[in-house]
GROMACS .gro file of C-alpha atoms in nm:
model
  191
    1MET     CA    1 -22.518  -3.592 -12.109
    2SER     CA    2 -22.398  -3.223 -12.164
    3ASP     CA    3 -22.588  -2.915 -12.054
    4ALA     CA    4 -22.484  -2.767 -12.372
    5PRO     CA    5 -22.772  -2.628 -12.627
    6ARG     CA    6 -22.960  -2.912 -12.822
    7PRO     CA    7 -23.009  -2.916 -13.200
    8ARG     CA    8 -23.345  -2.775 -13.321
    9LEU     CA    9 -23.518  -2.912 -13.616
   10CYS     CA   10 -23.729  -2.595 -13.727
   11HIS     CA   11 -24.021  -2.687 -13.968
   12LEU     CA   12 -24.065  -2.335 -14.144
   13ARG     CA   13 -24.349  -2.214 -14.315
   14LYS     CA   14 -24.447  -1.927 -14.517
   15TRP     CA   15 -24.712  -1.675 -14.480
   16PRO     CA   16 -24.915  -1.537 -14.710
   17ASP     CA   17 -24.911  -1.169 -14.597
   18PHE     CA   18 -24.483  -1.192 -14.553
   19ASP     CA   19 -24.239  -1.206 -14.758
   20GLY     CA   20 -24.024  -1.502 -14.736
   21TYR     CA   21 -23.950  -1.703 -14.459
   22GLY     CA   22 -23.781  -1.401 -14.284
   23PHE     CA   23 -23.362  -1.488 -14.267
   24SER     CA   24 -23.043  -1.451 -14.400
   25LEU     CA   25 -22.798  -1.738 -14.475
   26HIS     CA   26 -22.413  -1.642 -14.500
   27ALA     CA   27 -22.107  -1.779 -14.479
   28GLU     CA   28 -21.824  -1.691 -14.198
   29ALA     CA   29 -21.449  -1.627 -14.321
   30GLY     CA   30 -21.230  -1.923 -14.172
   31ARG     CA   31 -21.522  -2.135 -14.066
   32ALA     CA   32 -21.669  -2.414 -14.226
   33GLY     CA   33 -22.055  -2.459 -14.277
   34HIS     CA   34 -22.375  -2.192 -14.301
   35TYR     CA   35 -22.501  -2.012 -14.052
   36VAL     CA   36 -22.867  -1.799 -13.983
   37GLY     CA   37 -22.766  -1.445 -14.038
   38ALA     CA   38 -23.022  -1.152 -13.965
   39VAL     CA   39 -23.364  -1.325 -13.812
   40ASP     CA   40 -23.656  -1.042 -13.906
   41PRO     CA   41 -23.857  -0.963 -13.603
   42ARG     CA   42 -24.211  -1.108 -13.658
   43SER     CA   43 -24.153  -1.378 -13.943
   44PRO     CA   44 -24.168  -1.735 -13.999
   45ALA     CA   45 -23.810  -1.807 -13.939
   46GLU     CA   46 -23.819  -1.613 -13.586
   47ALA     CA   47 -24.170  -1.785 -13.500
   48GLY     CA   48 -24.018  -2.110 -13.601
   49GLY     CA   49 -23.736  -2.116 -13.357
   50LEU     CA   50 -23.429  -1.986 -13.604
   51LEU     CA   51 -23.231  -1.777 -13.384
   52GLN     CA   52 -22.893  -1.574 -13.532
   53ASP     CA   53 -22.587  -1.774 -13.568
   54ASP     CA   54 -22.690  -2.059 -13.602
   55ARG     CA   55 -22.515  -2.323 -13.792
   56ILE     CA   56 -22.697  -2.523 -14.041
   57VAL     CA   57 -22.622  -2.870 -14.066
   58GLU     CA   58 -22.942  -3.045 -14.249
   59VAL     CA   59 -23.205  -2.872 -14.521
   60ASN     CA   60 -23.498  -3.062 -14.545
   61GLY     CA   61 -23.321  -3.401 -14.415
   62VAL     CA   62 -23.000  -3.384 -14.632
   63THR     CA   63 -22.645  -3.244 -14.467
   64VAL     CA   64 -22.529  -2.922 -14.616
   65GLY     CA   65 -22.200  -2.934 -14.447
   66ASN     CA   66 -22.016  -2.990 -14.807
   67GLU     CA   67 -22.253  -2.771 -15.037
   68ASN     CA   68 -22.190  -2.456 -15.165
   69HIS     CA   69 -22.443  -2.141 -15.083
   70SER     CA   70 -22.623  -2.153 -15.364
   71GLN     CA   71 -22.659  -2.520 -15.318
   72VAL     CA   72 -22.797  -2.505 -14.983
   73VAL     CA   73 -23.016  -2.174 -15.118
   74GLU     CA   74 -23.156  -2.429 -15.366
   75ARG     CA   75 -23.199  -2.686 -15.081
   76ILE     CA   76 -23.391  -2.427 -14.869
   77LYS     CA   77 -23.662  -2.307 -15.199
   78SER     CA   78 -23.703  -2.713 -15.322
   79VAL     CA   79 -24.053  -2.709 -15.146
   80VAL     CA   80 -24.231  -2.391 -15.232
   81SER     CA   81 -24.395  -2.323 -14.913
   82GLU     CA   82 -24.214  -2.444 -14.635
   83ALA     CA   83 -23.840  -2.592 -14.531
   84LYS     CA   84 -23.704  -2.779 -14.248
   85LEU     CA   85 -23.379  -2.683 -14.128
   86LEU     CA   86 -23.152  -2.858 -13.854
   87VAL     CA   87 -22.983  -2.651 -13.690
   88VAL     CA   88 -22.743  -2.581 -13.359
   89ASP     CA   89 -22.624  -2.251 -13.197
   90ARG     CA   90 -22.236  -2.156 -13.123
   91GLU     CA   91 -22.275  -2.334 -12.786
   92GLY     CA   92 -22.407  -2.644 -12.866
   93ASP     CA   93 -22.199  -2.640 -13.167
   94ALA     CA   94 -21.879  -2.633 -12.977
   95ASP     CA   95 -22.019  -2.904 -12.745
   96TYR     CA   96 -22.049  -3.157 -12.985
   97GLU     CA   97 -21.743  -3.057 -13.165
   98GLN     CA   98 -21.542  -3.107 -12.841
   99ARG     CA   99 -21.697  -3.442 -12.773
  100LYS     CA  100 -21.632  -3.556 -13.136
  101ILE     CA  101 -22.019  -3.634 -13.227
  102PRO     CA  102 -22.163  -3.574 -13.541
  103VAL     CA  103 -22.521  -3.344 -13.517
  104THR     CA  104 -22.788  -3.531 -13.701
  105GLY     CA  105 -23.137  -3.535 -13.780
  106GLY     CA  106 -23.130  -3.881 -13.617
  107MET     CA  107 -23.023  -3.762 -13.289
  108ASP     CA  108 -23.224  -3.844 -12.979
  109ASP     CA  109 -23.242  -3.499 -12.842
  110VAL     CA  110 -23.337  -3.282 -13.108
  111LEU     CA  111 -23.584  -3.027 -13.004
  112HIS     CA  112 -23.864  -2.991 -13.295
  113ARG     CA  113 -23.993  -2.626 -13.330
  114GLU     CA  114 -24.236  -2.520 -13.607
  115THR     CA  115 -24.368  -2.214 -13.776
  116PRO     CA  116 -24.781  -2.177 -13.652
  117ILE     CA  117 -24.969  -2.239 -14.031
  118ALA     CA  118 -25.140  -1.888 -13.969
  119ASN     CA  119 -24.930  -1.580 -13.886
  120PRO     CA  120 -24.929  -1.504 -13.501
  121TYR     CA  121 -24.827  -1.188 -13.549
  122SER     CA  122 -25.118  -1.062 -13.734
  123GLY     CA  123 -25.338  -0.805 -13.535
  124ARG     CA  124 -25.124  -0.882 -13.239
  125GLN     CA  125 -25.001  -0.557 -13.013
  126ASP     CA  126 -24.736  -0.748 -12.821
  127ASP     CA  127 -24.354  -0.806 -12.943
  128ALA     CA  128 -24.359  -1.200 -12.852
  129VAL     CA  129 -24.477  -1.493 -12.919
  130GLU     CA  130 -24.392  -1.845 -12.884
  131SER     CA  131 -24.288  -2.084 -13.143
  132TYR     CA  132 -24.465  -2.394 -13.215
  133ASN     CA  133 -24.347  -2.661 -12.971
  134THR     CA  134 -24.436  -3.049 -13.143
  135SER     CA  135 -24.181  -3.171 -12.837
  136SER     CA  136 -24.264  -3.240 -12.506
  137ASP     CA  137 -23.990  -2.925 -12.397
  138PRO     CA  138 -24.090  -2.607 -12.303
  139PRO     CA  139 -24.159  -2.355 -12.548
  140VAL     CA  140 -23.900  -2.107 -12.653
  141SER     CA  141 -24.017  -1.738 -12.659
  142HIS     CA  142 -23.884  -1.472 -12.909
  143ASN     CA  143 -23.916  -1.124 -12.753
  144THR     CA  144 -23.837  -0.853 -13.090
  145ALA     CA  145 -23.624  -0.595 -13.034
  146THR     CA  146 -23.473  -0.276 -13.273
  147CYS     CA  147 -23.251  -0.422 -13.495
  148SER     CA  148 -22.966  -0.184 -13.661
  149THR     CA  149 -22.819  -0.225 -13.972
  150GLY     CA  150 -22.466  -0.079 -13.825
  151GLY     CA  151 -22.567   0.284 -13.970
  152GLN     CA  152 -22.719   0.588 -13.754
  153ASP     CA  153 -23.124   0.621 -13.801
  154ASN     CA  154 -23.194   0.262 -13.963
  155LYS     CA  155 -23.373   0.074 -13.712
  156LEU     CA  156 -23.620  -0.136 -13.817
  157GLU     CA  157 -23.996   0.036 -13.653
  158LEU     CA  158 -24.165  -0.263 -13.469
  159SER     CA  159 -24.461  -0.070 -13.490
  160SER     CA  160 -24.467  -0.138 -13.885
  161SER     CA  161 -24.459  -0.523 -14.011
  162ALA     CA  162 -24.145  -0.691 -14.049
  163LYS     CA  163 -24.259  -0.648 -14.456
  164GLU     CA  164 -24.296  -0.302 -14.448
  165ALA     CA  165 -23.972  -0.289 -14.253
  166ARG     CA  166 -23.766  -0.446 -14.485
  167GLU     CA  167 -23.898  -0.199 -14.798
  168LYS     CA  168 -23.787   0.067 -14.559
  169MET     CA  169 -23.476  -0.067 -14.548
  170LYS     CA  170 -23.463  -0.174 -14.877
  171LYS     CA  171 -23.527   0.202 -14.976
  172ARG     CA  172 -23.262   0.293 -14.771
  173PHE     CA  173 -22.993   0.118 -14.887
  174ASP     CA  174 -23.153   0.183 -15.271
  175LYS     CA  175 -23.005   0.549 -15.162
  176SER     CA  176 -22.704   0.466 -14.992
  177ALA     CA  177 -22.387   0.544 -15.170
  178ASP     CA  178 -22.147   0.405 -14.919
  179MET     CA  179 -22.295   0.055 -14.875
  180THR     CA  180 -22.029  -0.253 -14.915
  181LEU     CA  181 -22.068  -0.493 -15.148
  182LYS     CA  182 -22.093  -0.734 -14.819
  183ASP     CA  183 -22.422  -0.512 -14.723
  184LYS     CA  184 -22.540  -0.576 -15.062
  185TYR     CA  185 -22.491  -0.955 -15.101
  186ASN     CA  186 -22.659  -0.976 -14.716
  187LEU     CA  187 -22.947  -0.817 -14.873
  188LEU     CA  188 -22.970  -1.049 -15.196
  189GLN     CA  189 -22.976  -1.316 -14.965
  190LYS     CA  190 -23.273  -1.247 -14.791
  191LEU     CA  191 -23.529  -1.536 -14.847
   0.00000   0.00000   0.00000
């Protein structure tokens, strides 16, 4: 067996005090598939084990490799308050591809991660939380950090809630005259 990172089945749940799951979905030119873009700090996506650049293999048990962006978004939204995403990071994806092993939810080595039912960040002062681990493997710790959008003075404040920080960023983008089409697209694709 390879030492490459294993695929993860991330069971995401929405929280009443957070808008959406807290990640963006994107595609890359010249690279097939759908990928996790930015993962909001202190979000259900972060707590559920999603990582930036993960390739999304399945949504709610359905393979999405041949689906377009809109179809994947609809699959994620098909269950009102939760979604199950089978993901693999770049290193694991390359390893499985090299060994010609398709990544599926039925694999024996899939790690199971789950967003806690209640928001673990509510009232917490520290910047780390462990995703709820439903397998016997060690938990994954996610440390939050500032996130830059590329421009100066566009850093998210960790003292704010993720929802407040997202609202601040939206206001900044609304005022930005030089916002690129890609920035607008990524902003609208936030789930």
